[in-house]
Amino acid sequence: MTYKALFCLYFVFVFFTTPDKPCIGQSSADYFEEEEPIDPEQKLKVDSMAMEKIRDLSKYIAIIGSKSTPFSEANRVVSRALELFAEGSVIGVSSLDKEEVKQYEIKKYFERLMALSYDKVKIQWFDIQYISDLEMTPDGKYVGVVTIYQKFEGLQGDALIYKDVTKKDITIYVERKIMQVEGTHVNFWDVLLGDIVVSETVL
Amino acid sequence: MSLFTYRTAVYILVLLFIFSCKSSQTAKSDEVDEEPQVIRSSDIILVDKELKDTLEGYFKLFAKMDLADIEGRDAKMAEVFEYFSSPDTPVFFALYNSDGEKYYDKPVTISKYLHYLRDTRQAPHIIQAVKLDESQTKITKIELAVK
């Protein structure tokens, strides 16, 4: 009888101690077999949020490149911009007078942008749009591609020395995660930008 | 029925009873969002209109702030921090509700949020809720949503 009682108590114990949800620090990626695609209305909100990160980046790049930005401020904005990227991401850099597209680590790219030898630099992104919608991958993450056009102008004094327009494709990774804040679980969507690839450079 | 079988049956019935209690609790929490929740005083989430207007006013101010005016920015940040328990107070961006769970953008600190407003030249959010500390004077958590 004692064995049976212990056996039953064991099941009661296991029943009440088995967590219903992932533990702190475990992202939904660890549970991807349970992931279901989000409904279209929710996906629209996630799409829009991810797109906003690209727009944020465009503003950060304009500040970093601007010669009127104090050095300490540019460094602070570089740190914020780097937080948008997945580790190891690279960016392609092209120019009209070279056929080769050089690849730089994102941090290196920002450092080079700060050090450009013009008196004034204007960078503007426009026509930002998805060319590949966010799609769910087998591991539960979402991946999409956004294309942007970047207008670059470098001036010495008031004279325009260099100008180009570059079409770039940016990979976006979106993942549902859980974090703990003040003892409660918070569900959030983490957006990270991946490689930025140059697809065209024109005058 | 022997004593052995009788006891085993009782154990199984007890297990079934516990299981049915837990299942009904889960079902209840899934389907009823409107029922009043029991919350501790420290969990009370308020949106005082005056506080909301003041802070949203600051958000708009940061969005229009001159990027070169570092001293002005720092002075205004210090003013805003007076309302918060620390510059690291978390800021949440509500996206949507699903099955009773709220989903957010990645949280940031109030310090980073003010920089964000100034850097991006926009104030796209409204305040949905704030959580105050025990003294009801400092914000320990703030929740925003896109206008």
Coordinates of C-alpha atoms in Angstrom, one line a residue:
Chain A
M1 CA 0.0 0.0 0.0
T2 CA 2.8 2.4 0.9
Y3 CA 4.4 1.9 -2.6
K4 CA 1.1 2.7 -4.3
A5 CA 0.6 5.8 -2.2
L6 CA 4.1 7.0 -3.0
F7 CA 3.5 6.2 -6.7
C8 CA 0.3 8.4 -6.7
L9 CA 2.1 11.2 -4.8
Y10 CA 4.9 11.1 -7.4
F11 CA 2.4 11.7 -10.2
V12 CA 0.7 14.5 -8.2
F13 CA 4.2 16.1 -7.7
V14 CA 5.2 15.8 -11.3
F15 CA 1.8 17.2 -12.5
F16 CA 2.2 20.3 -10.4
T17 CA 5.9 20.9 -11.0
T18 CA 5.9 20.6 -14.8
P19 CA 6.1 24.1 -16.3
D20 CA 3.4 25.1 -18.8
K21 CA 5.6 27.6 -20.6
P22 CA 9.3 28.0 -21.5
C23 CA 11.5 29.1 -18.6
I24 CA 13.2 32.4 -18.3
G25 CA 15.9 32.9 -20.8
Q26 CA 14.5 30.3 -23.2
S27 CA 13.4 31.8 -26.4
S28 CA 10.5 30.4 -28.3
A29 CA 13.0 29.1 -30.8
D30 CA 13.7 26.3 -28.2
Y31 CA 10.0 25.4 -28.5
F32 CA 9.6 25.8 -32.3
E33 CA 7.6 22.7 -32.6
E34 CA 4.8 24.5 -30.8
E35 CA 5.1 27.7 -32.8
E36 CA 2.2 28.5 -35.0
P37 CA 2.1 31.3 -37.6
I38 CA 0.6 34.5 -36.2
D39 CA -2.7 35.8 -37.6
P40 CA -2.5 38.3 -40.5
E41 CA -3.5 41.3 -38.4
Q42 CA -0.8 40.6 -35.8
K43 CA 1.7 39.9 -38.6
L44 CA 1.0 43.3 -40.1
K45 CA 2.0 44.9 -36.7
V46 CA 5.2 42.9 -36.6
D47 CA 5.9 43.8 -40.3
S48 CA 5.4 47.5 -39.5
M49 CA 7.5 47.3 -36.3
A50 CA 10.4 45.7 -38.3
M51 CA 10.1 48.3 -41.0
E52 CA 10.4 51.0 -38.4
K53 CA 13.8 49.6 -37.3
I54 CA 15.0 50.2 -40.9
R55 CA 13.7 53.8 -40.8
D56 CA 15.5 54.2 -37.4
L57 CA 18.7 52.9 -39.0
S58 CA 18.4 55.4 -41.9
K59 CA 18.2 58.3 -39.3
Y60 CA 21.1 56.9 -37.3
I61 CA 23.2 56.7 -40.5
A62 CA 22.4 60.3 -41.4
I63 CA 23.5 61.4 -37.9
I64 CA 26.7 59.3 -37.9
G65 CA 27.7 60.5 -41.4
S66 CA 26.9 64.2 -40.7
K67 CA 30.0 66.3 -40.1
S68 CA 28.0 68.6 -37.8
T69 CA 27.5 65.7 -35.3
P70 CA 29.9 65.9 -32.3
F71 CA 32.3 62.9 -32.1
S72 CA 30.8 61.7 -28.8
E73 CA 27.3 61.9 -30.1
A74 CA 28.2 60.0 -33.2
N75 CA 29.8 57.3 -31.1
R76 CA 26.6 57.1 -29.0
V77 CA 24.5 56.7 -32.1
V78 CA 26.9 54.1 -33.5
S79 CA 26.2 52.1 -30.3
R80 CA 22.4 52.4 -30.8
A81 CA 22.7 51.5 -34.5
L82 CA 24.9 48.4 -33.7
E83 CA 22.1 47.1 -31.4
L84 CA 19.9 46.8 -34.4
F85 CA 22.1 44.2 -36.1
A86 CA 22.7 40.5 -35.7
E87 CA 26.2 39.7 -34.7
G88 CA 28.6 39.3 -37.7
S89 CA 26.4 41.2 -40.1
V90 CA 28.2 43.0 -43.0
I91 CA 27.4 45.8 -45.3
G92 CA 28.3 46.2 -49.0
V93 CA 29.9 49.6 -50.0
S94 CA 30.1 50.6 -53.7
S95 CA 31.1 53.7 -55.6
L96 CA 30.7 54.9 -59.2
D97 CA 34.4 54.8 -60.0
K98 CA 35.0 51.2 -58.8
E99 CA 33.4 48.0 -60.0
E100 CA 34.2 46.1 -56.8
V101 CA 31.7 46.1 -54.0
K102 CA 33.6 46.0 -50.7
Q103 CA 32.1 44.2 -47.6
Y104 CA 32.6 45.7 -44.2
E105 CA 31.6 44.6 -40.7
I106 CA 28.9 47.0 -39.6
K107 CA 31.0 48.6 -36.9
K108 CA 33.9 49.2 -39.3
Y109 CA 31.4 50.7 -41.8
F110 CA 30.2 53.2 -39.2
E111 CA 33.8 54.1 -38.3
R112 CA 34.6 54.7 -41.9
L113 CA 31.4 56.8 -42.3
M114 CA 32.5 59.0 -39.5
A115 CA 35.9 59.5 -41.0
L116 CA 34.9 60.4 -44.6
S117 CA 37.0 63.3 -45.9
Y118 CA 34.3 65.6 -46.9
D119 CA 33.3 68.9 -45.3
K120 CA 29.7 67.9 -45.4
V121 CA 28.0 64.6 -45.9
K122 CA 24.3 64.1 -46.7
I123 CA 22.8 60.6 -46.6
Q124 CA 19.1 60.0 -47.3
W125 CA 17.2 56.7 -47.6
F126 CA 14.0 56.5 -49.6
D127 CA 11.6 54.1 -51.2
I128 CA 11.9 51.7 -48.3
Q129 CA 9.8 48.6 -48.9
Y130 CA 9.6 44.8 -48.5
I131 CA 10.7 42.9 -51.5
S132 CA 10.3 39.6 -49.7
D133 CA 7.7 39.5 -46.9
L134 CA 8.5 38.1 -43.5
E135 CA 8.1 34.4 -43.8
M136 CA 8.2 31.8 -41.0
T137 CA 11.2 29.5 -41.2
P138 CA 11.2 25.9 -39.8
D139 CA 12.8 27.1 -36.5
G140 CA 10.0 29.5 -35.8
K141 CA 11.8 32.7 -36.7
Y142 CA 10.6 35.0 -39.5
V143 CA 12.9 36.2 -42.3
G144 CA 12.3 38.9 -44.8
V145 CA 14.1 41.3 -47.1
V146 CA 13.7 45.1 -47.4
T147 CA 15.0 47.1 -50.2
I148 CA 16.1 50.8 -49.8
Y149 CA 17.6 53.5 -52.0
Q150 CA 20.4 55.5 -50.5
K151 CA 21.2 59.0 -51.8
F152 CA 24.8 60.0 -50.8
E153 CA 26.3 63.4 -51.3
G154 CA 29.8 64.5 -50.3
L155 CA 30.6 68.2 -50.4
Q156 CA 33.8 70.3 -50.0
G157 CA 32.8 73.7 -49.0
D158 CA 29.6 74.2 -51.0
A159 CA 30.9 72.2 -54.0
L160 CA 29.4 68.8 -54.6
I161 CA 32.3 66.4 -55.0
Y162 CA 30.6 63.1 -55.1
K163 CA 27.1 61.9 -55.5
D164 CA 25.4 58.5 -56.1
V165 CA 22.2 56.6 -55.5
T166 CA 22.6 53.0 -54.3
K167 CA 20.0 50.3 -54.1
K168 CA 20.5 48.0 -51.1
D169 CA 18.8 44.9 -49.8
I170 CA 18.6 44.3 -46.1
T171 CA 17.7 41.0 -44.5
I172 CA 15.5 41.2 -41.4
Y173 CA 15.2 38.5 -38.8
V174 CA 12.3 38.5 -36.4
E175 CA 11.9 36.2 -33.5
R176 CA 9.4 35.8 -30.7
K177 CA 11.2 35.8 -27.3
I178 CA 10.4 35.8 -23.6
M179 CA 12.3 37.9 -21.0
Q180 CA 11.7 38.5 -17.3
V181 CA 11.1 41.9 -15.9
E182 CA 10.3 42.4 -12.2
G183 CA 9.4 38.8 -11.8
T184 CA 7.0 38.6 -14.7
H185 CA 7.4 37.1 -18.1
V186 CA 7.3 39.5 -21.1
N187 CA 6.6 38.3 -24.6
F188 CA 8.3 40.4 -27.2
W189 CA 9.3 40.4 -30.8
D190 CA 13.0 40.8 -31.3
V191 CA 14.0 42.4 -34.7
L192 CA 17.5 42.1 -35.9
L193 CA 19.0 43.3 -39.2
G194 CA 21.3 41.1 -41.1
D195 CA 23.6 41.7 -44.1
I196 CA 23.1 44.7 -46.3
V197 CA 23.8 43.9 -49.9
V198 CA 24.4 46.4 -52.7
S199 CA 22.3 45.5 -55.7
E200 CA 22.8 48.6 -57.9
T201 CA 24.7 51.9 -57.9
V202 CA 23.8 54.8 -60.2
L203 CA 24.5 58.5 -60.6
Chain B
M1 CA -14.0 -5.5 -4.1
S2 CA -10.8 -6.3 -2.3
L3 CA -9.2 -3.6 0.0
F4 CA -6.3 -3.3 -2.5
T5 CA -8.5 -2.6 -5.5
Y6 CA -10.7 -0.2 -3.4
R7 CA -7.6 1.9 -2.4
T8 CA -6.2 2.0 -5.9
A9 CA -9.6 3.2 -7.1
V10 CA -9.6 5.9 -4.5
Y11 CA -6.1 7.1 -5.6
I12 CA -7.2 7.2 -9.2
L13 CA -10.3 9.2 -8.3
V14 CA -8.2 11.7 -6.3
L15 CA -5.9 12.1 -9.3
L16 CA -8.8 12.6 -11.6
F17 CA -10.3 15.2 -9.3
I18 CA -7.0 17.2 -9.1
F19 CA -6.7 17.0 -12.8
S20 CA -10.2 18.3 -13.5
C21 CA -9.7 21.2 -11.0
K22 CA -6.5 22.3 -12.9
S23 CA -8.1 21.9 -16.3
S24 CA -11.1 24.0 -15.3
Q25 CA -8.8 26.7 -13.9
T26 CA -6.9 26.9 -17.2
A27 CA -10.1 27.1 -19.2
K28 CA -11.4 29.8 -17.0
S29 CA -8.2 31.9 -17.3
D30 CA -8.3 31.5 -21.1
E31 CA -11.9 32.6 -21.6
V32 CA -12.5 35.3 -19.0
D33 CA -10.4 38.4 -19.3
E34 CA -13.1 40.8 -18.1
E35 CA -13.3 39.3 -14.5
P36 CA -11.8 41.6 -11.9
Q37 CA -8.3 40.4 -10.9
V38 CA -6.9 40.4 -7.4
I39 CA -3.8 42.6 -7.5
R40 CA -1.5 43.9 -4.8
S41 CA -1.2 47.6 -4.2
S42 CA 2.4 47.6 -5.7
D43 CA 1.0 46.1 -8.9
I44 CA -1.6 48.8 -9.5
I45 CA -1.1 50.3 -12.9
L46 CA -2.3 53.9 -13.3
V47 CA -2.5 56.5 -16.0
D48 CA -2.9 59.8 -14.3
K49 CA -4.0 62.3 -17.0
E50 CA -1.8 65.1 -15.7
L51 CA 1.2 62.8 -15.6
K52 CA 0.4 61.3 -19.0
D53 CA 0.1 64.8 -20.6
T54 CA 3.3 66.0 -18.9
L55 CA 5.4 63.1 -20.1
E56 CA 3.9 63.0 -23.6
G57 CA 4.7 66.7 -23.7
Y58 CA 8.4 65.9 -22.9
F59 CA 8.3 63.2 -25.6
K60 CA 7.2 65.7 -28.2
L61 CA 9.9 68.2 -27.0
F62 CA 12.7 65.6 -27.4
A63 CA 11.5 64.9 -31.0
K64 CA 11.9 68.5 -31.9
M65 CA 15.1 69.1 -29.9
D66 CA 18.2 70.6 -31.7
L67 CA 20.6 67.7 -32.3
A68 CA 23.6 70.0 -31.5
D69 CA 22.2 71.2 -28.1
I70 CA 23.7 68.6 -25.8
E71 CA 23.5 70.6 -22.6
G72 CA 19.8 71.4 -23.2
R73 CA 19.2 67.7 -23.9
D74 CA 20.9 66.6 -20.7
A75 CA 19.0 69.2 -18.6
K76 CA 15.6 68.0 -20.0
M77 CA 16.6 64.4 -19.5
A78 CA 17.3 65.1 -15.8
E79 CA 13.9 66.7 -15.5
V80 CA 12.2 63.6 -17.0
F81 CA 14.2 61.3 -14.8
E82 CA 12.7 63.0 -11.8
Y83 CA 9.4 61.2 -12.6
F84 CA 11.2 57.8 -12.8
S85 CA 12.7 55.5 -10.3
S86 CA 15.9 55.5 -12.4
P87 CA 17.2 56.2 -15.9
D88 CA 17.1 52.4 -16.4
T89 CA 13.3 52.2 -15.8
P90 CA 11.9 49.8 -18.4
V91 CA 9.8 51.1 -21.3
F92 CA 7.5 48.7 -23.0
F93 CA 5.9 49.0 -26.5
A94 CA 2.6 47.2 -26.7
L95 CA 2.0 45.6 -30.1
Y96 CA -1.1 43.4 -29.7
N97 CA -3.0 41.0 -27.4
S98 CA -3.4 37.3 -28.3
D99 CA -5.1 34.7 -26.1
G100 CA -5.0 36.9 -23.1
E101 CA -1.2 37.5 -23.5
K102 CA 0.3 40.8 -24.5
Y103 CA 3.1 41.0 -27.1
Y104 CA 5.6 43.8 -27.2
D105 CA 8.5 45.3 -29.1
K106 CA 11.8 44.8 -27.4
P107 CA 11.8 46.9 -24.2
V108 CA 14.3 49.7 -23.7
T109 CA 15.2 52.0 -20.8
I110 CA 13.7 55.4 -20.4
S111 CA 17.1 56.9 -21.0
K112 CA 17.5 55.1 -24.3
Y113 CA 13.9 56.0 -25.2
L114 CA 14.5 59.8 -24.8
H115 CA 17.6 59.5 -27.0
Y116 CA 15.6 57.6 -29.5
L117 CA 13.0 60.3 -29.8
R118 CA 15.7 62.9 -30.3
D119 CA 17.7 60.9 -32.8
T120 CA 14.8 59.9 -34.9
R121 CA 13.0 63.3 -34.7
Q122 CA 9.6 61.7 -34.0
A123 CA 7.3 61.0 -31.0
P124 CA 5.2 58.2 -32.3
H125 CA 3.9 56.8 -29.0
I126 CA 1.2 57.5 -26.4
I127 CA 1.3 56.4 -22.8
Q128 CA -1.0 53.4 -22.1
A129 CA 0.0 52.7 -18.5
V130 CA 2.5 53.4 -15.8
K131 CA 3.4 51.5 -12.7
L132 CA 4.3 53.5 -9.6
D133 CA 6.5 52.5 -6.7
E134 CA 5.2 51.9 -3.2
S135 CA 5.4 55.6 -2.4
Q136 CA 3.3 56.3 -5.5
T137 CA 5.7 59.0 -6.6
K138 CA 8.2 57.3 -9.0
I139 CA 7.5 55.4 -12.2
T140 CA 8.9 51.9 -12.1
K141 CA 7.5 50.7 -15.5
I142 CA 5.9 52.5 -18.4
E143 CA 3.9 51.0 -21.3
L144 CA 3.5 52.8 -24.6
A145 CA 1.7 52.1 -27.8
V146 CA 1.9 53.6 -31.3
K147 CA -0.6 56.5 -31.8

